[in-house]
Structure formats: structure tokens, C-alpha cells
Amino acid sequence: MESPLLFLLLLHTVITITAASAQPHSNITLNSSLTTAIAGARNPSWLSPSGDFAFGLLPLPTNSSLFLLAIWFANLPNTTTVVWTPNRDNPLPPNSSVILTSDGRLSLRDPSGTEVWNPGSSAASYAAMLDTGDFVLVASDHSVLWESFSDPTDTILPTQTLSPNSKLVAKLSEDDFSDGKFKLAVQPDGDLVFYLVAVPTGFQYNSYWTSGTNTSNSSLVFDVSGSIHLISPTKALLTTLTSATTKSTSDFYHRGTLDSDGVFRHYVHPKPSAIAGAAAEWVIMDFKPADICTNMITSLGSGVCGFNSYCTYDTNKKVVCQCPVGYTWIDPNRAYMGCKHTFTMPSCISGVQSEGFQMVRVDNINFWGNDYDRLNPMTEADCEQQCLEDCFCATAIYDGQNNCWKKKLPLSNGVKASNVNGTAFMKLGNYDNLPIVNVTKKRIWLLPGFLALGGSVLLNIIVLYLTYMFLRASKRKQRHQLKDSILGPNLKAFTYKELEEATKSFGEELGRGACGTVYKGYLGPELTGTPYLAVKKLRDFQPEIDKEFANEVKSICQTHHKNLVRLLGYCNQDTNRLLVYEYMSNGSLASFLFNGIRPPWEQRVGIILGIARGLRYLHEECSTQIIHCDIKPQNVLLDVNFVPRISDFGLAKLLKKDQTRTNTGIRGTKGYVAPEWFRNAGISAKVDVYSFGVMVLEILFCRRNVEKDMDEEKALLTFWVSDCYNDGRIDALVEGDEEAMADMGRVQRFVMVALWCVQEEPAMRPTMGQVTQMLEGAVAINPVPPV
Ligand SMILES: *[C@@H]1O[C@H](CO)[C@@H](O)[C@H](O)[C@H]1NC(C)=O
Ligand SMILES: *[C@@H]1O[C@H](CO)[C@@H](O)[C@H](O)[C@H]1NC(C)=O
Ligand SMILES: *[C@@H]1O[C@H](CO)[C@@H](O)[C@H](O)[C@H]1NC(C)=O
Ligand SMILES: *[C@@H]1O[C@H](CO)[C@@H](O)[C@H](O)[C@H]1NC(C)=O
Ligand SMILES: *[C@@H]1O[C@H](CO)[C@@H](O)[C@H](O)[C@H]1NC(C)=O
Ligand SMILES: *[C@@H]1O[C@H](CO)[C@@H](O)[C@H](O)[C@H]1NC(C)=O
Ligand SMILES: *[C@@H]1O[C@H](CO)[C@@H](O)[C@H](O)[C@H]1NC(C)=O
Ligand SMILES: *[C@@H]1O[C@H](CO)[C@@H](O)[C@H](O)[C@H]1NC(C)=O
């Protein structure tokens, strides 16, 4: 009993080892099998006689413990290019195998031996991997029972024919082999059609390209001269899909692949034996359709790119999908899922709802379809305003012909290209993730710290007037010239052209402020670790802005702290002033806190501590003290790990350590501004401590300092917290926040620190060093005097 079993096992092992070795196989005999390789070992395969193609089990590029049965180019030194796979939606675990059984069936089996795929033919007498890339099962009379060419995946090879009713289906993404969003169908009515399909159900949406031919039962043929044609049943040439006839199929590998971006491309790659020194990579010779971004308009589905994203091209004409300003990927690794907005859209409960929203203009963009209203005639400005005031409207497209198209979410068929006439006005929350946006001067007039000064209307008016005079007087004093010599040695000086290219001609706006606009840029990973940059373009020709530029560059270039956004470079060319910052992928603290979802407690605690350390560094650890002057959640950005990074030193004032008076204008934003700003008194680092205190309360309780819609007693957070603190009811503040309620000791400590920070008298406020120690629990905190 024992020895036959042992023999069989041994036989199996011997066959497996023989099969797995890299010898070219001519005929694959019955009882042959391949089993997945252990990690790092050579992929088990059956090679074609020339060694050009391999049939075997290949690990996924994204997960080496999942395997595809595949045919691939085996002779390319640096890449594995898969041309066929039957189990792309169902990759298998280790110890899976493919067997040509003793009764002539090809069978793909999981580790338990259960068959998961077979090509549906039996009684083969042998199989062969041919030099064309075709894998065949052959009967004893030499007829072909089945071939991989008859069951294509996303690629067609020379000598292969796609018969009527066959199709190619693109991969989902470059790295994800599962069924994707695009299909090329050879229809029995003779039309060759590209379709958009739903993932994962495969529902067929509209077509985005068709050959327009109508000869029944036509086939798509890849001939050996290097052209892909549609031919009639009588072999008449109907149309040519792609062609690379200058590259012979004897010296070059050819393939036509429906790529994951929906474009069918004809690639060539020099064979190793041919033409030494030729580019050892796949080169695109031809492709269809010519302009997929503008060709694709579907009534259902998202279009080429996912919902709320738009289609554009990189410099190599490759399709790229991007999220518009105010939107971010639902899953950055799966762009086809589309983008989500990073702010709360108006709820429409109260009808007109423009408060708290702004419109951002994007040129040469359109989102086709999904209009719910068309206004005509309309000016551009009216179009923008109409959408802002309409709570249903997410984006309005002004088409340059007096039409204003209003659109709801999700946006579909997005395209941005120089030949697109539409201008979009995209609605954004004011607390959207707009990194490095300055406060507009207008907002300063709105009720800055007045509530903190008491309720008298007369007093408010007097303060308002004084503030105005103070601002005017101080603005006139600012005159300075930028000298390049003050710039630090580690900064990169960019040319304007470099930044223009990096931002795709300043195409993607991240935010806009009083002195400039911030754009998303791409410069490649070597500079920052992430490939993105935030490029702040300052407006031209204003000497005051020139001064600002000098200040900003000077003060940031010597700071290095993990809680500060790093300045990477600048451009100071002709009339152009630009600053280049690290790009912070998680947006601003404001959008993180105020988007309606309460972030985890521990994360909020970490953010408070991080900001405190960043500020302590600016105030106490730099060689020259830096006062930020505009600390608020919009100016704290979150990096990929949600570490808080203080940004926007644009108007920060450099102070010698002993200096307490300044003559700059008021910076800062309502609700965060320390009262001494309004007294024309000395401005010290304590203004930041005040703003920090306000912000700590906002982070603790996930609401803005000023909430006009709340009950009067709760409308101003600083007042409400101090009332609750004085009445011993801190628990009322964290109602509903179970994580915080479980950590009341820390809530109490942080509230006390915050209340010390917002003391009216600057001298009463602690320094950031003391604040950090108190927050960390390193020192005891005195009871807070009533505010
Ligand atoms: C493969 O097997 C068939 C049938 O056994 C035989 O006729 C043919 O010559 C073999 N081909 C090669 C290349 O060995
Ligand atoms: C790879 O796939 C296996 C099986 O699905 C899964 O358990 C594992 O987590 C995956 N590994 C990675 C790195 O995704
Ligand atoms: C695969 O099989 C080998 C030998 O049969 C065994 O040692 C190994 O544990 C198996 N691996 C898995 C993941 O089942
Ligand atoms: C395949 O293996 C079975 C037993 O495992 C044996 O009976 C059969 O003869 C083998 N067939 C070939 C063609 O080797
Ligand atoms: C097929 O196409 C030709 C030329 O485009 C046209 O003249 C003819 O009417 C079409 N035939 C049918 C059946 O649609
Ligand atoms: C196309 O092919 C199908 C299947 O082979 C056949 O039934 C049909 O008659 C053909 N149509 C024409 C117009 O030749
Ligand atoms: C391919 O790999 C070889 C050896 O690693 C290298 O010399 C060559 O530059 C690579 N070619 C390409 C196109 O990356
Ligand atoms: C854009 O407008 C120009 C001039 O009005 C027109 O010629 C062109 O066709 C339009 N482009 C598109 C894509 O509609």
C-alpha cells in the first residue's frame, strides 16, 4: 500500500521539477503540471521553443502570494508583460497548480485540488506553447481543440484573429489585472466598437469609438506585417485599427493592448537578438481613439475617469485622471472609484444657502451631462452667483455662448483640455482643504474679537474705527526690497518655466488668498518623498507683496521642525514671485475638524500636542523668534500621517527677541485674534498663544469658535467653555463624545490650558514652552481666573 503511493508522489515531484525548469518545451505531454513557486524562485512555466513566450503561474505585481495562470513575454529583461490570463478576477493562493491531466484536459486547481478553471475541451493528446504566443491543446489527429488566441484577455498578438463576437477587456489599473472599465468588441454586425462598462458587473454603457463598418461577420486580424485590420469574411480590408509596419515582426515584438485607461495601443519592443542599442522598452506606435477624454460621453456611469474626477493627458499623451479643487480620491490607489468632496455640501434644508461657500473658477474644463438646469442668456459672473445661491448646484459650467449649465453631484464625463470651451465654477466650503490660503482683508472687518470686548454697540463701533485707522496707517509704512542674498542655501531656486510645467500651466488650483493663489504641482518623487508640491503664486508688481515674499522666504528657510510645513524653494524671476511648499495630502485641520465627522480622540490630542510643539519651536527655539500672527485651523495642514504642520508664514513678523512692538497691520481672522490687536498695543508672541487657545477648544469639541446658529450661551465657544468651567460642568462640553468622556482628566487639563491661553491680558497667558509642559502633564496647572 505504502510503496505505490510513495512512487506516485516521487513521480509527481520529478515531473513538477522537470516542468518547472526553464528548458524550452516543444510538446507538453499528458500528466505534466506546474505548481506555484515559493517566493523568490523562478516562475514555473512552459516556454515556447524560441523562449519568447511562457505559459505558467505568475505572482501578482501587487501581492506575491496571489497567482495568475498566464502567458507572458519571457524574453524581456526588465519587465513581465502579460498577454493572456483566464483567472484575472480570481487569482489563486500558493500551492495552486495547472495540470494537463492524463485524459487530456487542461485544469487550473487551487491548493485543495478543486478545479477553478478549464478551457472546456477534453481528450487532447498534447499541448504546446507556440512561438506566436498561442497556447494550444492538440488532438491525436493534430487538430487544434482549443487555443488561447480564441479566448483573448486584453491583448492581441501578430497572427491572432479576433472573430465575430469576441472582445478584449482592459485591466482595471496598471497593477490590477481584474476586469476593468473598457471593452473592445468585434460585433457580428461588422462594427468594431469601444465600450465603457461597469465595474464589477460588466454592464455595457455607451460606446466611445466605433469603426462605423457594417459587413457582417468581420474579424479583427493582426497580420505579420504589423497592422491590425478589420477584414470581411471574404478577406477584404475594411479598416485599419492601428499600424506599425515600419517595425518588422521578425525584429520586434508587437502587441495591441486595450490599456486600463481605455486606449487601444499598438506597442513594439526590439527582440533581444535584434538591433543592439535599441530602446529596451515598449514603444507606442499607434493608438485609438485619438482623444478619449473628449470622445467619451455616457449618459450613465462616470466616463473615462471616476465620478467627480476629470480626464486629461500627461506629456506622453497618457490619460491621467485628476480630482478637481476641493475634491480628493476616495481611494488614491484606485482612482477609478472617483473623488469625494472634502467639505460638507449645502444641505438644502434652508433653501438658499450661500453662506459658508465660495466658488472657484477652473478654465477649459467640462463635465458633460448631468445638467439639471440651463440658464440663458447669462453672464459669467451671474452664472457663478446663481450656482453659489442654489443649494442644489455643485458646479456651473459657463460655455462661452451665454449658457450656464447647472450640475448636481456626482459629476461625470469630466475633461480638462485646452480645446474645451467650458469654464467651471466649482462650489467649495470656506473650510475646505485649501492649504496656504491667506485671509482676505474683508473678513477682518467682520466682528473680529469684539465679542470678547463686551456687548456695547458703541464700543464696537469705536473699536472698528480705530482698527481701520490703525490698519491704514501701518500699511503705508511697508516698503522693502527683496535681496536674494538673504535666501537660505538649502532652497531650490526654480525657474518660472519649471514651475509652469510642474503645475501643468497652473491648472489645478488648491486655494486662493489675498496675496496669491496656490496650485498643485508635480515634480517627481526625488524632491520631497511625495511627488506633489504646493506652489504659491504671488501677485505681481506690488512692492508690499515683494516685502511679503522676502519675509516669507527668510523666515521659513531656516526652520526645520516636524510640525512645520517646509518651504522647498522659490522662484523670483522677472515679475514672478512663487513659493514652493511640501504638498500636504490630508488637507487642512479645518476640513478635518469641521466636515461633520468627529475625528478620533487620540488623533485630536496628537494634533494639539503637535501644534503646540511647532509653535514652541517658532517662538523659543529658532535663532530669530517667529510670530505667526494667523494661527487658525485653516493654517494647520495635515500630512499623510495626520501629523499637524503649521503653514503660511506669509505675513509672519520677524522679531528680535527683545522687541515687543511692531507696526504691521492686523493679520488674523475673526474669532482667533487676540484683543491687544485692537488696542494698538505691543504685539508679542502671546497673540499666537491666544489663537492657539481658541483652536485647542475647537479641536477638543470639534466645532468652530463662532457658531451663529447655536443658542446664545453656546454661540461663542470660548465663553461657553469658560462658563462651563466656572460652573464645574465640563462634562456638558463633551456630551456625545464617548472617547473624550472616557478621558475626562485630559479634557479638564486641556480646557484649563486653553483658558489660560485666551486670557485678555497678554502677560497672564503662558508661553508656548509652558503650554507644552502643561499639556503634557509635566507641570501642575493653577486654577484659571475667571475670564
Ligand atoms: C509534438 O507531438 C506530436 C504528436 O505526438 C508530433 O507529431 C510532433 O512532432 C511533436 N512536436 C515537437 C516539436 O516535438
Ligand atoms: C495578499 O493576498 C492574500 C490573500 O488574499 C491576503 O491575505 C494578503 O493580505 C495579501 N497581501 C497584501 C500585502 O495585500
Ligand atoms: C505548499 O506546499 C508545501 C509542500 O507541499 C508546503 O510545505 C507548504 O506549507 C504549502 N504552502 C501553503 C501556503 O499551503
Ligand atoms: C498518467 O498517469 C496515470 C497514472 O497516474 C497513468 O495511468 C497514465 O498512463 C499516465 N499517462 C501518460 C500519458 O503518461
Ligand atoms: C453599410 O455602409 C455603407 C457605407 O457606409 C452604406 O452605404 C450601407 O447602406 C450600409 N449598409 C447597411 C445595411 O447599413
Ligand atoms: C455570420 O456568421 C453566423 C455564424 O457563423 C451565421 O449564422 C450568419 O449567417 C453569418 N452572417 C452572414 C451575413 O454571413
Ligand atoms: C534593463 O536592465 C538592465 C540590467 O539590469 C539595465 O542595464 C537596463 O538599463 C535596463 N533597461 C531599461 C530600459 O530599464
Ligand atoms: C470652442 O469654441 C470655438 C469658438 O467658439 C469653436 O470653434 C470650437 O469648436 C469650440 N470647441 C469645442 C470643443 O466645442
XYZ file of C-alpha atoms and ligand atoms in Angstrom, residues 8 11 15 29-32 100-103 125, ligand 4:
26
model
C 3.381 8.384 -7.253
C 6.837 10.753 -9.847
C 7.544 15.822 -13.228
C 2.822 15.694 -22.517
C -0.136 14.382 -20.535
C 0.334 14.194 -16.759
C 2.502 17.347 -16.814
C -2.629 18.646 -18.272
C -4.464 15.577 -16.990
C -3.908 12.049 -18.176
C -7.217 12.237 -20.074
C -3.073 14.258 -26.749
C -0.618 9.407 -16.469
O -0.620 8.917 -15.158
C -1.515 7.793 -14.991
C -1.452 7.371 -13.546
O -1.096 8.406 -12.721
C -1.092 6.653 -15.862
O -2.028 5.634 -15.714
C -1.097 7.118 -17.314
O -0.606 6.092 -18.123
C -0.200 8.350 -17.453
N -0.354 8.780 -18.823
C 0.702 9.163 -19.551
C 0.396 9.554 -20.972
O 1.822 9.151 -19.115
